[in-house]
Amino acid sequence: LPERFHFHDLRHTGDHLASRAGASTRELMHRMGHASERAALIYQHATRERDRQIARDMDRLIQREGQTISAAAETATGNENDRDEG
């Protein structure tokens, strides 16, 4: 281990990894035994990798919602056309 290693470094690393794995602030607070959100936020580092993942996830949600909206519009349009013919 590095000369300046502290046992607390393991805790920090573990909690940072839990944050990256998707643990919410409340879940981190529970894992760490903290009562304040401020303490839990210390372990939630912003990274470019995570920013890219968030963007990919948002894109997937937008695509999925777009497909749902398109399908609903087609269904509604189809129902209106059925009414017009009758």
PDB file of N, CA and C in Angstrom:
ATOM      1  N   LEU A   1       0.840  -1.191   0.000  1.00  0.00           N
ATOM      2  CA  LEU A   1       0.000   0.000   0.000  1.00  0.00           C
ATOM      3  C   LEU A   1       0.879   1.246   0.000  1.00  0.00           C
ATOM      4  N   PRO A   2       0.377   2.327  -0.554  1.00  0.00           N
ATOM      5  CA  PRO A   2       1.160   3.562  -0.558  1.00  0.00           C
ATOM      6  C   PRO A   2       1.496   4.002   0.865  1.00  0.00           C
ATOM      7  N   GLU A   3       2.599   4.704   0.986  1.00  0.00           N
ATOM      8  CA  GLU A   3       3.066   5.152   2.295  1.00  0.00           C
ATOM      9  C   GLU A   3       2.045   6.035   3.006  1.00  0.00           C
ATOM     10  N   ARG A   4       1.356   6.871   2.245  1.00  0.00           N
ATOM     11  CA  ARG A   4       0.394   7.797   2.868  1.00  0.00           C
ATOM     12  C   ARG A   4      -1.016   7.216   2.934  1.00  0.00           C
ATOM     13  N   PHE A   5      -1.136   5.908   2.787  1.00  0.00           N
ATOM     14  CA  PHE A   5      -2.439   5.245   2.811  1.00  0.00           C
ATOM     15  C   PHE A   5      -3.066   5.331   4.201  1.00  0.00           C
ATOM     16  N   HIS A   6      -4.376   5.601   4.225  1.00  0.00           N
ATOM     17  CA  HIS A   6      -5.137   5.605   5.467  1.00  0.00           C
ATOM     18  C   HIS A   6      -6.309   4.637   5.322  1.00  0.00           C
ATOM     19  N   PHE A   7      -6.689   4.008   6.391  1.00  0.00           N
ATOM     20  CA  PHE A   7      -7.806   3.077   6.349  1.00  0.00           C
ATOM     21  C   PHE A   7      -9.064   3.759   5.807  1.00  0.00           C
ATOM     22  N   HIS A   8      -9.243   5.030   6.140  1.00  0.00           N
ATOM     23  CA  HIS A   8     -10.415   5.774   5.677  1.00  0.00           C
ATOM     24  C   HIS A   8     -10.462   5.847   4.145  1.00  0.00           C
ATOM     25  N   ASP A   9      -9.307   5.727   3.489  1.00  0.00           N
ATOM     26  CA  ASP A   9      -9.274   5.743   2.026  1.00  0.00           C
ATOM     27  C   ASP A   9     -10.108   4.597   1.451  1.00  0.00           C
ATOM     28  N   LEU A  10     -10.114   3.443   2.123  1.00  0.00           N
ATOM     29  CA  LEU A  10     -10.926   2.314   1.666  1.00  0.00           C
ATOM     30  C   LEU A  10     -12.412   2.649   1.745  1.00  0.00           C
ATOM     31  N   ARG A  11     -12.799   3.305   2.823  1.00  0.00           N
ATOM     32  CA  ARG A  11     -14.195   3.715   2.999  1.00  0.00           C
ATOM     33  C   ARG A  11     -14.589   4.683   1.891  1.00  0.00           C
ATOM     34  N   HIS A  12     -13.729   5.649   1.632  1.00  0.00           N
ATOM     35  CA  HIS A  12     -14.013   6.633   0.591  1.00  0.00           C
ATOM     36  C   HIS A  12     -14.158   5.936  -0.760  1.00  0.00           C
ATOM     37  N   THR A  13     -13.234   5.043  -1.076  1.00  0.00           N
ATOM     38  CA  THR A  13     -13.277   4.326  -2.353  1.00  0.00           C
ATOM     39  C   THR A  13     -14.552   3.491  -2.457  1.00  0.00           C
ATOM     40  N   GLY A  14     -14.871   2.757  -1.397  1.00  0.00           N
ATOM     41  CA  GLY A  14     -16.076   1.932  -1.411  1.00  0.00           C
ATOM     42  C   GLY A  14     -17.338   2.749  -1.595  1.00  0.00           C
ATOM     43  N   ASP A  15     -17.422   3.860  -0.915  1.00  0.00           N
ATOM     44  CA  ASP A  15     -18.618   4.690  -1.027  1.00  0.00           C
ATOM     45  C   ASP A  15     -18.687   5.397  -2.377  1.00  0.00           C
ATOM     46  N   HIS A  16     -17.534   5.772  -2.907  1.00  0.00           N
ATOM     47  CA  HIS A  16     -17.510   6.360  -4.251  1.00  0.00           C
ATOM     48  C   HIS A  16     -17.985   5.327  -5.273  1.00  0.00           C
ATOM     49  N   LEU A  17     -17.516   4.077  -5.153  1.00  0.00           N
ATOM     50  CA  LEU A  17     -17.948   3.030  -6.076  1.00  0.00           C
ATOM     51  C   LEU A  17     -19.448   2.754  -5.925  1.00  0.00           C
ATOM     52  N   ALA A  18     -19.957   2.786  -4.701  1.00  0.00           N
ATOM     53  CA  ALA A  18     -21.400   2.607  -4.491  1.00  0.00           C
ATOM     54  C   ALA A  18     -22.168   3.725  -5.189  1.00  0.00           C
ATOM     55  N   SER A  19     -21.653   4.930  -5.115  1.00  0.00           N
ATOM     56  CA  SER A  19     -22.284   6.063  -5.781  1.00  0.00           C
ATOM     57  C   SER A  19     -22.290   5.848  -7.293  1.00  0.00           C
ATOM     58  N   ARG A  20     -21.168   5.426  -7.845  1.00  0.00           N
ATOM     59  CA  ARG A  20     -21.077   5.173  -9.285  1.00  0.00           C
ATOM     60  C   ARG A  20     -21.973   4.025  -9.710  1.00  0.00           C
ATOM     61  N   ALA A  21     -22.224   3.091  -8.799  1.00  0.00           N
ATOM     62  CA  ALA A  21     -23.095   1.960  -9.107  1.00  0.00           C
ATOM     63  C   ALA A  21     -24.562   2.363  -9.076  1.00  0.00           C
ATOM     64  N   GLY A  22     -24.837   3.600  -8.690  1.00  0.00           N
ATOM     65  CA  GLY A  22     -26.200   4.106  -8.736  1.00  0.00           C
ATOM     66  C   GLY A  22     -26.850   4.338  -7.391  1.00  0.00           C
ATOM     67  N   ALA A  23     -26.100   4.179  -6.299  1.00  0.00           N
ATOM     68  CA  ALA A  23     -26.684   4.423  -4.976  1.00  0.00           C
ATOM     69  C   ALA A  23     -27.126   5.877  -4.869  1.00  0.00           C
ATOM     70  N   SER A  24     -28.299   6.067  -4.346  1.00  0.00           N
ATOM     71  CA  SER A  24     -28.815   7.429  -4.152  1.00  0.00           C
ATOM     72  C   SER A  24     -28.127   8.062  -2.946  1.00  0.00           C
ATOM     73  N   THR A  25     -28.319   9.352  -2.789  1.00  0.00           N
ATOM     74  CA  THR A  25     -27.748  10.042  -1.630  1.00  0.00           C
ATOM     75  C   THR A  25     -28.260   9.419  -0.340  1.00  0.00           C
ATOM     76  N   ARG A  26     -29.544   9.118  -0.294  1.00  0.00           N
ATOM     77  CA  ARG A  26     -30.138   8.504   0.903  1.00  0.00           C
ATOM     78  C   ARG A  26     -29.505   7.128   1.167  1.00  0.00           C
ATOM     79  N   GLU A  27     -29.283   6.358   0.118  1.00  0.00           N
ATOM     80  CA  GLU A  27     -28.660   5.033   0.279  1.00  0.00           C
ATOM     81  C   GLU A  27     -27.224   5.162   0.763  1.00  0.00           C
ATOM     82  N   LEU A  28     -26.499   6.138   0.239  1.00  0.00           N
ATOM     83  CA  LEU A  28     -25.135   6.365   0.717  1.00  0.00           C
ATOM     84  C   LEU A  28     -25.136   6.772   2.185  1.00  0.00           C
ATOM     85  N   MET A  29     -26.073   7.622   2.552  1.00  0.00           N
ATOM     86  CA  MET A  29     -26.160   8.047   3.957  1.00  0.00           C
ATOM     87  C   MET A  29     -26.375   6.831   4.852  1.00  0.00           C
ATOM     88  N   HIS A  30     -27.230   5.927   4.426  1.00  0.00           N
ATOM     89  CA  HIS A  30     -27.502   4.718   5.210  1.00  0.00           C
ATOM     90  C   HIS A  30     -26.246   3.846   5.313  1.00  0.00           C
ATOM     91  N   ARG A  31     -25.587   3.634   4.165  1.00  0.00           N
ATOM     92  CA  ARG A  31     -24.377   2.793   4.150  1.00  0.00           C
ATOM     93  C   ARG A  31     -23.293   3.350   5.056  1.00  0.00           C
ATOM     94  N   MET A  32     -23.160   4.671   5.063  1.00  0.00           N
ATOM     95  CA  MET A  32     -22.072   5.307   5.812  1.00  0.00           C
ATOM     96  C   MET A  32     -22.451   5.653   7.237  1.00  0.00           C
ATOM     97  N   GLY A  33     -23.742   5.603   7.548  1.00  0.00           N
ATOM     98  CA  GLY A  33     -24.169   5.973   8.882  1.00  0.00           C
ATOM     99  C   GLY A  33     -24.177   7.469   9.114  1.00  0.00           C
ATOM    100  N   HIS A  34     -24.324   8.236   8.030  1.00  0.00           N
ATOM    101  CA  HIS A  34     -24.361   9.693   8.141  1.00  0.00           C
ATOM    102  C   HIS A  34     -25.789  10.187   8.238  1.00  0.00           C
ATOM    103  N   ALA A  35     -25.981  11.236   8.992  1.00  0.00           N
ATOM    104  CA  ALA A  35     -27.305  11.830   9.137  1.00  0.00           C
ATOM    105  C   ALA A  35     -27.501  13.002   8.184  1.00  0.00           C
ATOM    106  N   SER A  36     -26.402  13.520   7.617  1.00  0.00           N
ATOM    107  CA  SER A  36     -26.534  14.694   6.756  1.00  0.00           C
ATOM    108  C   SER A  36     -26.212  14.346   5.305  1.00  0.00           C
ATOM    109  N   GLU A  37     -26.950  15.009   4.410  1.00  0.00           N
ATOM    110  CA  GLU A  37     -26.683  14.836   2.982  1.00  0.00           C
ATOM    111  C   GLU A  37     -25.321  15.407   2.618  1.00  0.00           C
ATOM    112  N   ARG A  38     -24.931  16.450   3.304  1.00  0.00           N
ATOM    113  CA  ARG A  38     -23.647  17.104   3.022  1.00  0.00           C
ATOM    114  C   ARG A  38     -22.492  16.103   3.113  1.00  0.00           C
ATOM    115  N   ALA A  39     -22.510  15.263   4.131  1.00  0.00           N
ATOM    116  CA  ALA A  39     -21.445  14.271   4.288  1.00  0.00           C
ATOM    117  C   ALA A  39     -21.485  13.259   3.145  1.00  0.00           C
ATOM    118  N   ALA A  40     -22.678  12.834   2.744  1.00  0.00           N
ATOM    119  CA  ALA A  40     -22.805  11.846   1.671  1.00  0.00           C
ATOM    120  C   ALA A  40     -22.352  12.412   0.328  1.00  0.00           C
ATOM    121  N   LEU A  41     -22.558  13.702   0.115  1.00  0.00           N
ATOM    122  CA  LEU A  41     -22.190  14.312  -1.161  1.00  0.00           C
ATOM    123  C   LEU A  41     -20.684  14.296  -1.406  1.00  0.00           C
ATOM    124  N   ILE A  42     -19.902  14.192  -0.357  1.00  0.00           N
ATOM    125  CA  ILE A  42     -18.447  14.132  -0.493  1.00  0.00           C
ATOM    126  C   ILE A  42     -18.033  12.953  -1.367  1.00  0.00           C
ATOM    127  N   TYR A  43     -18.806  11.876  -1.338  1.00  0.00           N
ATOM    128  CA  TYR A  43     -18.461  10.650  -2.047  1.00  0.00           C
ATOM    129  C   TYR A  43     -19.028  10.597  -3.454  1.00  0.00           C
ATOM    130  N   GLN A  44     -19.811  11.571  -3.812  1.00  0.00           N
ATOM    131  CA  GLN A  44     -20.423  11.588  -5.130  1.00  0.00           C
ATOM    132  C   GLN A  44     -19.638  12.517  -6.051  1.00  0.00           C
ATOM    133  N   HIS A  45     -18.624  11.979  -6.672  1.00  0.00           N
ATOM    134  CA  HIS A  45     -17.778  12.752  -7.575  1.00  0.00           C
ATOM    135  C   HIS A  45     -18.393  12.801  -8.971  1.00  0.00           C
ATOM    136  N   ALA A  46     -18.316  13.947  -9.592  1.00  0.00           N
ATOM    137  CA  ALA A  46     -18.736  14.070 -10.981  1.00  0.00           C
ATOM    138  C   ALA A  46     -17.567  13.645 -11.856  1.00  0.00           C
ATOM    139  N   THR A  47     -17.841  12.788 -12.826  1.00  0.00           N
ATOM    140  CA  THR A  47     -16.789  12.343 -13.739  1.00  0.00           C
ATOM    141  C   THR A  47     -17.287  12.456 -15.175  1.00  0.00           C
ATOM    142  N   ARG A  48     -16.369  12.573 -16.096  1.00  0.00           N
ATOM    143  CA  ARG A  48     -16.750  12.620 -17.507  1.00  0.00           C
ATOM    144  C   ARG A  48     -17.388  11.304 -17.935  1.00  0.00           C
ATOM    145  N   GLU A  49     -16.875  10.207 -17.406  1.00  0.00           N
ATOM    146  CA  GLU A  49     -17.441   8.902 -17.733  1.00  0.00           C
ATOM    147  C   GLU A  49     -18.912   8.827 -17.326  1.00  0.00           C
ATOM    148  N   ARG A  50     -19.206   9.276 -16.124  1.00  0.00           N
ATOM    149  CA  ARG A  50     -20.585   9.253 -15.637  1.00  0.00           C
ATOM    150  C   ARG A  50     -21.453  10.220 -16.428  1.00  0.00           C
ATOM    151  N   ASP A  51     -20.902  11.368 -16.795  1.00  0.00           N
ATOM    152  CA  ASP A  51     -21.648  12.329 -17.592  1.00  0.00           C
ATOM    153  C   ASP A  51     -22.035  11.717 -18.936  1.00  0.00           C
ATOM    154  N   ARG A  52     -21.107  10.991 -19.559  1.00  0.00           N
ATOM    155  CA  ARG A  52     -21.415  10.321 -20.827  1.00  0.00           C
ATOM    156  C   ARG A  52     -22.476   9.247 -20.634  1.00  0.00           C
ATOM    157  N   GLN A  53     -22.396   8.504 -19.536  1.00  0.00           N
ATOM    158  CA  GLN A  53     -23.390   7.464 -19.266  1.00  0.00           C
ATOM    159  C   GLN A  53     -24.771   8.075 -19.070  1.00  0.00           C
ATOM    160  N   ILE A  54     -24.836   9.178 -18.340  1.00  0.00           N
ATOM    161  CA  ILE A  54     -26.114   9.867 -18.137  1.00  0.00           C
ATOM    162  C   ILE A  54     -26.684  10.310 -19.483  1.00  0.00           C
ATOM    163  N   ALA A  55     -25.841  10.853 -20.345  1.00  0.00           N
ATOM    164  CA  ALA A  55     -26.299  11.297 -21.666  1.00  0.00           C
ATOM    165  C   ALA A  55     -26.820  10.113 -22.478  1.00  0.00           C
ATOM    166  N   ARG A  56     -26.117   8.976 -22.442  1.00  0.00           N
ATOM    167  CA  ARG A  56     -26.591   7.787 -23.165  1.00  0.00           C
ATOM    168  C   ARG A  56     -27.935   7.311 -22.614  1.00  0.00           C
ATOM    169  N   ASP A  57     -28.059   7.292 -21.289  1.00  0.00           N
ATOM    170  CA  ASP A  57     -29.314   6.856 -20.671  1.00  0.00           C
ATOM    171  C   ASP A  57     -30.457   7.801 -21.023  1.00  0.00           C
ATOM    172  N   MET A  58     -30.175   9.097 -21.028  1.00  0.00           N
ATOM    173  CA  MET A  58     -31.204  10.076 -21.396  1.00  0.00           C
ATOM    174  C   MET A  58     -31.626   9.874 -22.845  1.00  0.00           C
ATOM    175  N   ASP A  59     -30.660   9.627 -23.725  1.00  0.00           N
ATOM    176  CA  ASP A  59     -30.963   9.401 -25.138  1.00  0.00           C
ATOM    177  C   ASP A  59     -31.871   8.182 -25.297  1.00  0.00           C
ATOM    178  N   ARG A  60     -31.560   7.100 -24.565  1.00  0.00           N
ATOM    179  CA  ARG A  60     -32.405   5.903 -24.626  1.00  0.00           C
ATOM    180  C   ARG A  60     -33.824   6.199 -24.157  1.00  0.00           C
ATOM    181  N   LEU A  61     -33.953   6.971 -23.079  1.00  0.00           N
ATOM    182  CA  LEU A  61     -35.282   7.338 -22.588  1.00  0.00           C
ATOM    183  C   LEU A  61     -36.047   8.163 -23.603  1.00  0.00           C
ATOM    184  N   ILE A  62     -35.356   9.114 -24.227  1.00  0.00           N
ATOM    185  CA  ILE A  62     -35.993   9.967 -25.236  1.00  0.00           C
ATOM    186  C   ILE A  62     -36.444   9.121 -26.417  1.00  0.00           C
ATOM    187  N   GLN A  63     -35.588   8.207 -26.863  1.00  0.00           N
ATOM    188  CA  GLN A  63     -35.939   7.330 -27.983  1.00  0.00           C
ATOM    189  C   GLN A  63     -37.148   6.477 -27.630  1.00  0.00           C
ATOM    190  N   ARG A  64     -37.149   5.911 -26.425  1.00  0.00           N
ATOM    191  CA  ARG A  64     -38.247   5.054 -25.988  1.00  0.00           C
ATOM    192  C   ARG A  64     -39.548   5.856 -25.886  1.00  0.00           C
ATOM    193  N   GLU A  65     -39.460   7.052 -25.303  1.00  0.00           N
ATOM    194  CA  GLU A  65     -40.654   7.894 -25.177  1.00  0.00           C
ATOM    195  C   GLU A  65     -41.154   8.311 -26.557  1.00  0.00           C
ATOM    196  N   GLY A  66     -40.223   8.611 -27.446  1.00  0.00           N
ATOM    197  CA  GLY A  66     -40.602   8.990 -28.810  1.00  0.00           C
ATOM    198  C   GLY A  66     -41.354   7.862 -29.503  1.00  0.00           C
ATOM    199  N   GLN A  67     -40.899   6.638 -29.306  1.00  0.00           N
ATOM    200  CA  GLN A  67     -41.575   5.487 -29.898  1.00  0.00           C
ATOM    201  C   GLN A  67     -42.960   5.303 -29.291  1.00  0.00           C
ATOM    202  N   THR A  68     -43.069   5.499 -27.984  1.00  0.00           N
ATOM    203  CA  THR A  68     -44.354   5.370 -27.298  1.00  0.00           C
ATOM    204  C   THR A  68     -45.330   6.423 -27.789  1.00  0.00           C
ATOM    205  N   ILE A  69     -44.848   7.651 -27.929  1.00  0.00           N
ATOM    206  CA  ILE A  69     -45.704   8.748 -28.404  1.00  0.00           C
ATOM    207  C   ILE A  69     -46.133   8.489 -29.841  1.00  0.00           C
ATOM    208  N   SER A  70     -45.193   8.020 -30.680  1.00  0.00           N
ATOM    209  CA  SER A  70     -45.522   7.728 -32.079  1.00  0.00           C
ATOM    210  C   SER A  70     -46.565   6.622 -32.174  1.00  0.00           C
ATOM    211  N   ALA A  71     -46.395   5.570 -31.368  1.00  0.00           N
ATOM    212  CA  ALA A  71     -47.345   4.460 -31.381  1.00  0.00           C
ATOM    213  C   ALA A  71     -48.724   4.925 -30.926  1.00  0.00           C
ATOM    214  N   ALA A  72     -48.765   5.765 -29.899  1.00  0.00           N
ATOM    215  CA  ALA A  72     -50.046   6.275 -29.404  1.00  0.00           C
ATOM    216  C   ALA A  72     -50.712   7.155 -30.461  1.00  0.00           C
ATOM    217  N   ALA A  73     -49.912   7.960 -31.153  1.00  0.00           N
ATOM    218  CA  ALA A  73     -50.461   8.833 -32.190  1.00  0.00           C
ATOM    219  C   ALA A  73     -51.011   8.007 -33.349  1.00  0.00           C
ATOM    220  N   GLU A  74     -50.295   6.948 -33.716  1.00  0.00           N
ATOM    221  CA  GLU A  74     -50.771   6.079 -34.798  1.00  0.00           C
ATOM    222  C   GLU A  74     -52.075   5.394 -34.403  1.00  0.00           C
ATOM    223  N   THR A  75     -52.137   4.947 -33.159  1.00  0.00           N
ATOM    224  CA  THR A  75     -53.352   4.299 -32.672  1.00  0.00           C
ATOM    225  C   THR A  75     -54.512   5.285 -32.682  1.00  0.00           C
ATOM    226  N   ALA A  76     -54.268   6.494 -32.207  1.00  0.00           N
ATOM    227  CA  ALA A  76     -55.320   7.513 -32.174  1.00  0.00           C
ATOM    228  C   ALA A  76     -55.760   7.871 -33.586  1.00  0.00           C
ATOM    229  N   THR A  77     -54.817   7.996 -34.493  1.00  0.00           N
ATOM    230  CA  THR A  77     -55.132   8.336 -35.874  1.00  0.00           C
ATOM    231  C   THR A  77     -55.911   7.204 -36.518  1.00  0.00           C
ATOM    232  N   GLY A  78     -55.501   5.982 -36.232  1.00  0.00           N
ATOM    233  CA  GLY A  78     -56.220   4.818 -36.764  1.00  0.00           C
ATOM    234  C   GLY A  78     -57.639   4.766 -36.260  1.00  0.00           C
ATOM    235  N   ASN A  79     -57.861   5.078 -35.005  1.00  0.00           N
ATOM    236  CA  ASN A  79     -59.214   5.086 -34.438  1.00  0.00           C
ATOM    237  C   ASN A  79     -60.065   6.175 -35.066  1.00  0.00           C
ATOM    238  N   GLU A  80     -59.479   7.332 -35.338  1.00  0.00           N
ATOM    239  CA  GLU A  80     -60.224   8.422 -35.958  1.00  0.00           C
ATOM    240  C   GLU A  80     -60.621   8.051 -37.377  1.00  0.00           C
ATOM    241  N   ASN A  81     -59.693   7.384 -38.106  1.00  0.00           N
ATOM    242  CA  ASN A  81     -59.991   6.971 -39.470  1.00  0.00           C
ATOM    243  C   ASN A  81     -61.121   5.952 -39.482  1.00  0.00           C
ATOM    244  N   ASP A  82     -61.162   5.053 -38.512  1.00  0.00           N
ATOM    245  CA  ASP A  82     -62.241   4.062 -38.424  1.00  0.00           C
ATOM    246  C   ASP A  82     -63.587   4.754 -38.249  1.00  0.00           C
ATOM    247  N   ARG A  83     -63.609   5.818 -37.428  1.00  0.00           N
ATOM    248  CA  ARG A  83     -64.839   6.543 -37.172  1.00  0.00           C
ATOM    249  C   ARG A  83     -65.308   7.288 -38.428  1.00  0.00           C
ATOM    250  N   ASP A  84     -64.347   7.834 -39.199  1.00  0.00           N
ATOM    251  CA  ASP A  84     -64.683   8.581 -40.397  1.00  0.00           C
ATOM    252  C   ASP A  84     -65.316   7.697 -41.458  1.00  0.00           C
ATOM    253  N   GLU A  85     -64.891   6.437 -41.529  1.00  0.00           N
ATOM    254  CA  GLU A  85     -65.377   5.537 -42.553  1.00  0.00           C
ATOM    255  C   GLU A  85     -66.788   5.029 -42.241  1.00  0.00           C
ATOM    256  N   GLY A  86     -67.166   5.021 -40.929  1.00  0.00           N
ATOM    257  CA  GLY A  86     -68.436   4.427 -40.539  1.00  0.00           C
ATOM    258  C   GLY A  86     -69.527   5.366 -40.685  1.00  0.00           C
TER     259      GLY A  86
END
